[in-house]
mmCIF file of C-alpha atoms and ligand atoms in Angstrom:
data_model
loop_
_atom_site.group_PDB
_atom_site.id
_atom_site.type_symbol
_atom_site.label_atom_id
_atom_site.label_comp_id
_atom_site.label_asym_id
_atom_site.label_seq_id
_atom_site.Cartn_x
_atom_site.Cartn_y
_atom_site.Cartn_z
ATOM 1 C CA MET K 6 20.356 6.128 -10.178
ATOM 2 C CA LEU K 7 21.921 7.384 -6.959
ATOM 3 C CA GLU K 8 23.438 4.831 -4.661
ATOM 4 C CA LEU K 9 24.905 4.897 -1.180
ATOM 5 C CA SER K 10 27.170 2.015 -0.287
ATOM 6 C CA HIS K 11 27.917 1.501 3.392
ATOM 7 C CA VAL K 12 27.933 5.226 4.118
ATOM 8 C CA THR K 13 28.677 6.371 7.646
ATOM 9 C CA TRP K 14 28.829 9.975 8.811
ATOM 10 C CA VAL K 15 30.293 10.699 12.210
ATOM 11 C CA LEU K 16 30.367 14.154 13.831
ATOM 12 C CA PRO K 17 33.840 15.629 14.358
ATOM 13 C CA GLU K 18 33.238 15.438 18.115
ATOM 14 C CA GLY K 19 31.993 11.840 17.823
ATOM 15 C CA GLY K 20 28.439 10.576 17.463
ATOM 16 C CA THR K 21 27.302 8.529 14.497
ATOM 17 C CA ILE K 22 24.537 10.283 12.590
ATOM 18 C CA ILE K 23 24.438 8.020 9.504
ATOM 19 C CA ASP K 24 25.266 4.438 10.330
ATOM 20 C CA ASP K 25 26.467 2.106 7.542
ATOM 21 C CA LEU K 26 23.643 3.144 5.232
ATOM 22 C CA SER K 27 23.241 1.427 1.873
ATOM 23 C CA LEU K 28 20.356 2.341 -0.407
ATOM 24 C CA VAL K 29 19.391 3.126 -3.983
ATOM 25 C CA ILE K 30 17.366 6.077 -5.261
ATOM 26 C CA PRO K 31 15.949 4.587 -8.477
ATOM 27 C CA LYS K 32 16.158 6.518 -11.745
ATOM 28 C CA GLY K 33 13.010 8.177 -13.084
ATOM 29 C CA LYS K 34 11.022 7.568 -9.928
ATOM 30 C CA LEU K 35 9.695 9.582 -7.018
ATOM 31 C CA SER K 36 11.260 8.309 -3.808
ATOM 32 C CA VAL K 37 9.855 9.780 -0.617
ATOM 33 C CA VAL K 38 12.146 9.594 2.406
ATOM 34 C CA THR K 39 10.439 9.746 5.753
ATOM 35 C CA GLY K 40 11.041 8.854 9.393
ATOM 36 C CA PRO K 41 11.234 10.434 12.841
ATOM 37 C CA ASN K 42 12.697 13.889 13.496
ATOM 38 C CA GLY K 43 16.442 13.725 13.929
ATOM 39 C CA GLY K 44 16.623 10.363 12.138
ATOM 40 C CA GLY K 45 19.195 11.539 9.581
ATOM 41 C CA LYS K 46 17.101 12.449 6.492
ATOM 42 C CA THR K 47 18.583 15.916 5.954
ATOM 43 C CA THR K 48 22.057 14.517 6.587
ATOM 44 C CA LEU K 49 21.382 11.881 3.911
ATOM 45 C CA ALA K 50 20.310 14.628 1.484
ATOM 46 C CA LYS K 51 23.453 16.656 2.242
ATOM 47 C CA LEU K 52 25.627 13.590 1.654
ATOM 48 C CA LEU K 53 23.973 12.996 -1.721
ATOM 49 C CA ALA K 54 24.217 16.658 -2.723
ATOM 50 C CA GLY K 55 27.884 16.872 -1.716
ATOM 51 C CA LEU K 56 27.487 19.372 1.112
ATOM 52 C CA ILE K 57 29.111 16.975 3.542
ATOM 53 C CA HIS K 58 31.539 14.144 2.947
ATOM 54 C CA PRO K 59 31.033 10.597 4.272
ATOM 55 C CA THR K 60 33.344 9.462 7.049
ATOM 56 C CA SER K 61 33.380 6.114 5.242
ATOM 57 C CA GLY K 62 31.515 4.467 2.380
ATOM 58 C CA ARG K 63 30.972 5.525 -1.232
ATOM 59 C CA ILE K 64 28.300 7.359 -3.224
ATOM 60 C CA TYR K 65 27.589 6.531 -6.877
ATOM 61 C CA PHE K 66 25.613 8.344 -9.592
ATOM 62 C CA ASP K 67 24.742 6.222 -12.633
ATOM 63 C CA GLY K 68 27.587 3.911 -11.682
ATOM 64 C CA ARG K 69 30.166 6.710 -11.342
ATOM 65 C CA ASP K 70 31.844 7.229 -7.964
ATOM 66 C CA ILE K 71 30.972 10.827 -6.964
ATOM 67 C CA THR K 72 32.041 10.572 -3.316
ATOM 68 C CA ASP K 73 34.871 13.063 -3.745
ATOM 69 C CA LEU K 74 32.934 15.552 -5.896
ATOM 70 C CA ASN K 75 31.746 18.773 -4.243
ATOM 71 C CA ILE K 76 28.266 20.306 -4.518
ATOM 72 C CA THR K 77 29.127 22.344 -7.634
ATOM 73 C CA GLU K 78 30.597 19.353 -9.429
ATOM 74 C CA ARG K 79 27.552 17.257 -8.542
ATOM 75 C CA ALA K 80 25.245 20.100 -9.653
ATOM 76 C CA ASN K 81 27.069 20.108 -12.989
ATOM 77 C CA LEU K 82 26.334 16.394 -13.307
ATOM 78 C CA GLY K 83 22.630 17.186 -12.858
ATOM 79 C CA ILE K 84 21.884 16.850 -9.146
ATOM 80 C CA SER K 85 19.906 19.714 -7.526
ATOM 81 C CA TYR K 86 19.282 20.130 -3.836
ATOM 82 C CA GLY K 87 16.705 22.267 -2.033
ATOM 83 C CA PHE K 88 17.434 23.080 1.592
ATOM 84 C CA GLN K 89 15.010 22.299 4.417
ATOM 85 C CA THR K 90 15.552 25.929 5.437
ATOM 86 C CA PRO K 91 16.315 27.825 2.226
ATOM 87 C CA VAL K 92 19.289 30.143 2.026
ATOM 88 C CA ARG K 93 18.477 33.839 1.599
ATOM 89 C CA PHE K 94 20.563 35.922 -0.802
ATOM 90 C CA LYS K 95 20.865 39.614 -0.023
ATOM 91 C CA GLY K 96 20.988 41.784 -3.126
ATOM 92 C CA MET K 97 19.551 39.151 -5.505
ATOM 93 C CA THR K 98 16.050 39.370 -6.905
ATOM 94 C CA VAL K 99 13.741 36.422 -7.478
ATOM 95 C CA LYS K 100 14.196 36.926 -11.229
ATOM 96 C CA GLY K 101 17.987 37.030 -10.794
ATOM 97 C CA LEU K 102 17.921 33.788 -8.834
ATOM 98 C CA LEU K 103 15.676 32.016 -11.357
ATOM 99 C CA ASP K 104 17.768 33.287 -14.316
ATOM 100 C CA THR K 105 20.927 32.021 -12.599
ATOM 101 C CA ALA K 106 19.307 28.665 -11.878
ATOM 102 C CA ALA K 107 18.072 28.302 -15.470
ATOM 103 C CA GLY K 108 21.451 29.363 -16.874
ATOM 104 C CA HIS K 109 19.878 31.974 -19.159
ATOM 105 C CA THR K 110 17.654 35.051 -19.012
ATOM 106 C CA LEU K 111 14.115 33.796 -18.673
ATOM 107 C CA SER K 112 11.359 35.362 -20.739
ATOM 108 C CA PHE K 113 8.328 36.775 -18.975
ATOM 109 C CA ASP K 114 6.287 33.757 -20.092
ATOM 110 C CA GLU K 115 8.878 31.342 -18.703
ATOM 111 C CA LEU K 116 8.919 33.242 -15.404
ATOM 112 C CA CYS K 117 5.116 33.148 -15.273
ATOM 113 C CA GLU K 118 5.106 29.404 -15.841
ATOM 114 C CA LEU K 119 7.732 28.748 -13.168
ATOM 115 C CA THR K 120 6.282 30.986 -10.488
ATOM 116 C CA GLY K 121 2.775 29.820 -11.373
ATOM 117 C CA LYS K 122 3.777 26.211 -10.675
ATOM 118 C CA VAL K 123 4.688 27.130 -7.101
ATOM 119 C CA GLY K 124 1.669 29.388 -6.676
ATOM 120 C CA LEU K 125 3.396 32.761 -6.772
ATOM 121 C CA CYS K 126 2.153 35.654 -8.902
ATOM 122 C CA THR K 127 5.035 36.700 -11.160
ATOM 123 C CA LEU K 128 4.239 40.418 -11.097
ATOM 124 C CA ASP K 129 4.255 40.482 -7.296
ATOM 125 C CA TYR K 130 7.508 38.611 -6.854
ATOM 126 C CA ILE K 131 10.059 38.777 -9.678
ATOM 127 C CA ASP K 132 11.558 42.064 -8.475
ATOM 128 C CA ARG K 133 11.541 41.156 -4.780
ATOM 129 C CA ASP K 134 14.870 40.485 -3.090
ATOM 130 C CA VAL K 135 15.481 36.896 -1.965
ATOM 131 C CA ASP K 136 16.177 38.154 1.542
ATOM 132 C CA ALA K 137 14.621 38.143 4.974
ATOM 133 C CA SER K 138 11.636 40.150 3.716
ATOM 134 C CA LEU K 139 10.166 37.040 2.062
ATOM 135 C CA SER K 140 7.964 34.962 4.357
ATOM 136 C CA GLY K 141 8.883 31.360 5.208
ATOM 137 C CA GLY K 142 6.383 29.931 2.721
ATOM 138 C CA GLU K 143 7.379 32.439 0.012
ATOM 139 C CA ILE K 144 11.101 31.652 0.238
ATOM 140 C CA LYS K 145 10.360 27.934 0.158
ATOM 141 C CA ARG K 146 8.298 28.401 -3.030
ATOM 142 C CA VAL K 147 11.028 30.528 -4.618
ATOM 143 C CA GLU K 148 13.548 27.816 -3.872
ATOM 144 C CA ILE K 149 11.336 25.097 -5.362
ATOM 145 C CA ALA K 150 10.904 27.307 -8.456
ATOM 146 C CA SER K 151 14.700 27.629 -8.695
ATOM 147 C CA ILE K 152 15.074 23.836 -8.675
ATOM 148 C CA LEU K 153 12.427 23.593 -11.404
ATOM 149 C CA ALA K 154 14.285 26.298 -13.368
ATOM 150 C CA ARG K 155 17.474 24.260 -13.174
ATOM 151 C CA GLY K 156 15.595 21.352 -14.753
ATOM 152 C CA THR K 157 18.175 18.782 -13.681
ATOM 153 C CA ASP K 158 17.604 15.054 -14.003
ATOM 154 C CA VAL K 159 17.847 14.518 -10.246
ATOM 155 C CA SER K 160 16.220 16.782 -7.679
ATOM 156 C CA ILE K 161 16.407 16.441 -3.920
ATOM 157 C CA PHE K 162 13.744 18.333 -1.967
ATOM 158 C CA ASP K 163 13.942 18.552 1.814
ATOM 159 C CA GLU K 164 10.440 18.951 3.256
ATOM 160 C CA PRO K 165 9.123 21.023 0.347
ATOM 161 C CA GLU K 166 5.790 21.268 2.158
ATOM 162 C CA ALA K 167 7.305 23.118 5.131
ATOM 163 C CA GLY K 168 5.600 26.471 5.471
ATOM 164 C CA ILE K 169 3.387 25.924 2.414
ATOM 165 C CA ASP K 170 -0.234 26.649 3.287
ATOM 166 C CA MET K 171 -2.740 23.857 2.834
ATOM 167 C CA TRP K 172 -4.541 25.729 0.057
ATOM 168 C CA SER K 173 -1.386 25.683 -2.084
ATOM 169 C CA PHE K 174 -0.304 22.207 -1.159
ATOM 170 C CA ASN K 175 -2.274 20.508 -3.944
ATOM 171 C CA GLY K 176 -0.410 22.648 -6.475
ATOM 172 C CA LEU K 177 2.861 21.377 -5.065
ATOM 173 C CA VAL K 178 1.675 17.777 -5.309
ATOM 174 C CA ASP K 179 0.824 18.454 -8.979
ATOM 175 C CA VAL K 180 4.359 19.790 -9.559
ATOM 176 C CA PHE K 181 5.848 16.529 -8.300
ATOM 177 C CA LYS K 182 3.376 14.477 -10.335
ATOM 178 C CA ALA K 183 4.362 16.414 -13.477
ATOM 179 C CA LEU K 184 8.092 15.923 -12.806
ATOM 180 C CA LYS K 185 7.396 12.240 -12.355
ATOM 181 C CA GLU K 186 5.670 12.095 -15.722
ATOM 182 C CA GLU K 187 8.700 13.815 -17.293
ATOM 183 C CA GLY K 188 10.794 10.894 -16.040
ATOM 184 C CA LYS K 189 12.800 12.950 -13.552
ATOM 185 C CA THR K 190 14.465 11.296 -10.589
ATOM 186 C CA MET K 191 13.272 12.819 -7.345
ATOM 187 C CA MET K 192 14.087 12.267 -3.722
ATOM 188 C CA VAL K 193 11.599 14.118 -1.565
ATOM 189 C CA ILE K 194 11.977 14.187 2.191
ATOM 190 C CA SER K 195 8.527 14.542 3.659
ATOM 191 C CA HIS K 196 6.227 13.729 6.533
ATOM 192 C CA GLN K 197 3.126 14.451 4.450
ATOM 193 C CA GLN K 198 0.799 11.615 3.585
ATOM 194 C CA ARG K 199 -0.303 13.376 0.392
ATOM 195 C CA LEU K 200 3.294 13.137 -0.848
ATOM 196 C CA LEU K 201 3.695 9.587 0.434
ATOM 197 C CA ASP K 202 0.528 8.776 -1.513
ATOM 198 C CA ILE K 203 2.145 9.697 -4.853
ATOM 199 C CA ALA K 204 5.514 8.050 -4.110
ATOM 200 C CA ASP K 205 6.779 5.217 -6.285
ATOM 201 C CA GLU K 206 9.176 4.205 -3.550
ATOM 202 C CA ILE K 207 9.176 4.917 0.192
ATOM 203 C CA ILE K 208 12.386 4.972 2.219
ATOM 204 C CA VAL K 209 12.231 5.042 6.002
ATOM 205 C CA ILE K 210 15.248 6.357 7.902
ATOM 206 C CA SER K 211 15.527 6.249 11.670
ATOM 207 C CA ALA K 212 18.559 6.582 13.966
ATOM 208 C CA GLY K 213 20.764 6.933 10.874
ATOM 209 C CA GLN K 214 19.760 3.555 9.492
ATOM 210 C CA LEU K 215 17.489 2.233 6.784
ATOM 211 C CA ARG K 216 14.358 0.894 8.467
ATOM 212 C CA ASP K 217 12.405 0.070 5.346
ATOM 213 C CA GLN K 218 12.437 0.627 1.602
ATOM 214 C CA GLY K 219 10.149 -0.548 -1.117
ATOM 215 C CA PRO K 220 7.192 0.255 -3.359
ATOM 216 C CA ARG K 221 4.598 2.521 -1.733
ATOM 217 C CA ASP K 222 1.956 -0.172 -1.363
ATOM 218 C CA GLN K 223 4.406 -2.363 0.485
ATOM 219 C CA VAL K 224 5.794 0.219 2.931
ATOM 220 C CA LEU K 225 2.910 2.639 3.547
ATOM 221 C CA PRO K 226 0.630 0.293 5.533
ATOM 222 C CA GLY K 227 3.362 -0.318 8.130
ATOM 223 C CA LEU K 228 4.033 3.407 8.374
ATOM 224 C CA LEU K 229 0.378 4.233 8.885
ATOM 225 C CA ALA K 230 0.159 1.528 11.529
ATOM 226 C CA GLY K 231 2.861 3.445 13.407
ATOM 227 C CA GLU K 232 5.436 0.686 13.340
ATOM 228 C CA ILE K 233 8.353 3.107 12.902
ATOM 229 C CA ALA K 234 9.435 4.871 16.057
ATOM 230 C CA GLY K 235 12.406 6.950 17.114
ATOM 231 C CA HIS K 236 15.103 5.195 19.041
ATOM 232 C CA CYS K 237 16.615 6.169 22.384
ATOM 233 C CA PRO K 238 19.251 3.943 23.972
ATOM 234 C CA LEU K 239 17.767 4.823 27.377
ATOM 235 C CA GLY K 240 14.445 3.436 26.285
ATOM 236 C CA ARG K 241 12.670 6.808 26.260
ATOM 237 C CA ARG K 242 11.767 9.093 23.385
HETATM 238 N N1 LIG C 325 26.500 19.416 12.322
HETATM 239 C C1 LIG C 325 25.859 18.754 13.290
HETATM 240 N N2 LIG C 325 26.262 18.846 14.590
HETATM 241 C C2 LIG C 325 25.621 18.163 15.567
HETATM 242 N N3 LIG C 325 24.571 17.359 15.361
HETATM 243 C C3 LIG C 325 24.129 17.232 14.099
HETATM 244 C C4 LIG C 325 24.743 17.930 12.996
HETATM 245 N N4 LIG C 325 24.086 17.605 11.862
HETATM 246 C C5 LIG C 325 23.108 16.766 12.239
HETATM 247 N N5 LIG C 325 23.138 16.554 13.565
HETATM 248 C C6 LIG C 325 22.232 15.674 14.327
HETATM 249 O O1 LIG C 325 22.044 14.524 13.537
HETATM 250 C C7 LIG C 325 20.722 14.037 13.685
HETATM 251 C C8 LIG C 325 20.090 13.905 12.319
HETATM 252 O O2 LIG C 325 19.838 15.197 11.839
HETATM 253 P P1 LIG C 325 19.024 15.450 10.504
HETATM 254 O O3 LIG C 325 18.949 16.916 10.295
HETATM 255 O O4 LIG C 325 19.629 14.637 9.417
HETATM 256 O O5 LIG C 325 17.606 14.838 10.894
HETATM 257 P P2 LIG C 325 16.249 14.785 10.061
HETATM 258 O O6 LIG C 325 15.886 13.344 9.912
HETATM 259 O O7 LIG C 325 16.371 15.601 8.833
HETATM 260 O O8 LIG C 325 15.212 15.442 11.088
HETATM 261 P P3 LIG C 325 13.917 16.396 10.820
HETATM 262 O O9 LIG C 325 12.778 15.484 10.463
HETATM 263 O O10 LIG C 325 13.692 17.039 12.144
HETATM 264 O O11 LIG C 325 14.258 17.402 9.751
HETATM 265 C C9 LIG C 325 20.004 15.000 14.610
HETATM 266 O O12 LIG C 325 20.026 14.471 15.916
HETATM 267 C C10 LIG C 325 20.849 16.254 14.536
HETATM 268 O O13 LIG C 325 20.760 17.000 15.720
HETATM 269 MG MG1 LIG C 326 15.514 17.355 8.191
#
């Protein structure tokens, strides 16, 4: 279980992006975080992954205070994070990245299984560099495969659907369903109803605050009715 307790994150130049946020990402469940653009979802993910440090408040993992641990220390505890816009690594091949993520040299069969899950043909991709030559959808798939290779108990995905074509999207939904069945804890940031539809828990973030959280059947109807809107102090959006 991941928990935020009264977490606030303020920009160095001022401006509160996350505003006294308290919430729980339950263990062994698929929590989908959604809400308007600019609401603070990616910032929340970065706070949980240890990429940024709260201005105030604490973060707990299975009861342990991890607020002062960095991304590597949190990764070692079993928390993986996939960027909204994946990082490209010059001079590293897809196989190299997946081997590094898995922590051992993957066999051809293991590589096939991993790349197959994200809809990439192993033979076409394992020797490609993870650089600018990969398309937006390809790099996103490679990154999802690297999170699967890591096999950690907790995985945070930031808009995994971004750039994934609609023909491959069902495969991605199946990947999350399978992880759910394995009892993994997942926090998936998404605007996609097909991912909201398989969520155990839905968390709505807007203007850096928790607008709603609860079981899918409780939260989804309000979302679909368009009750969550962005907030502008001037009254415009
Ligand atoms: N380092 C930063 N400097 C300035 N503003 C920032 C910084 N990081 C985040 N923000 C601002 O904080 C707000 C929340 O950003 P965040 O990326 O968390 O939103 P989001 O909910 O993930 O949005 P989206 O759905 O578009 O991905 C945005 O207004 C963004 O511009
Ligand atoms: Mg974002």
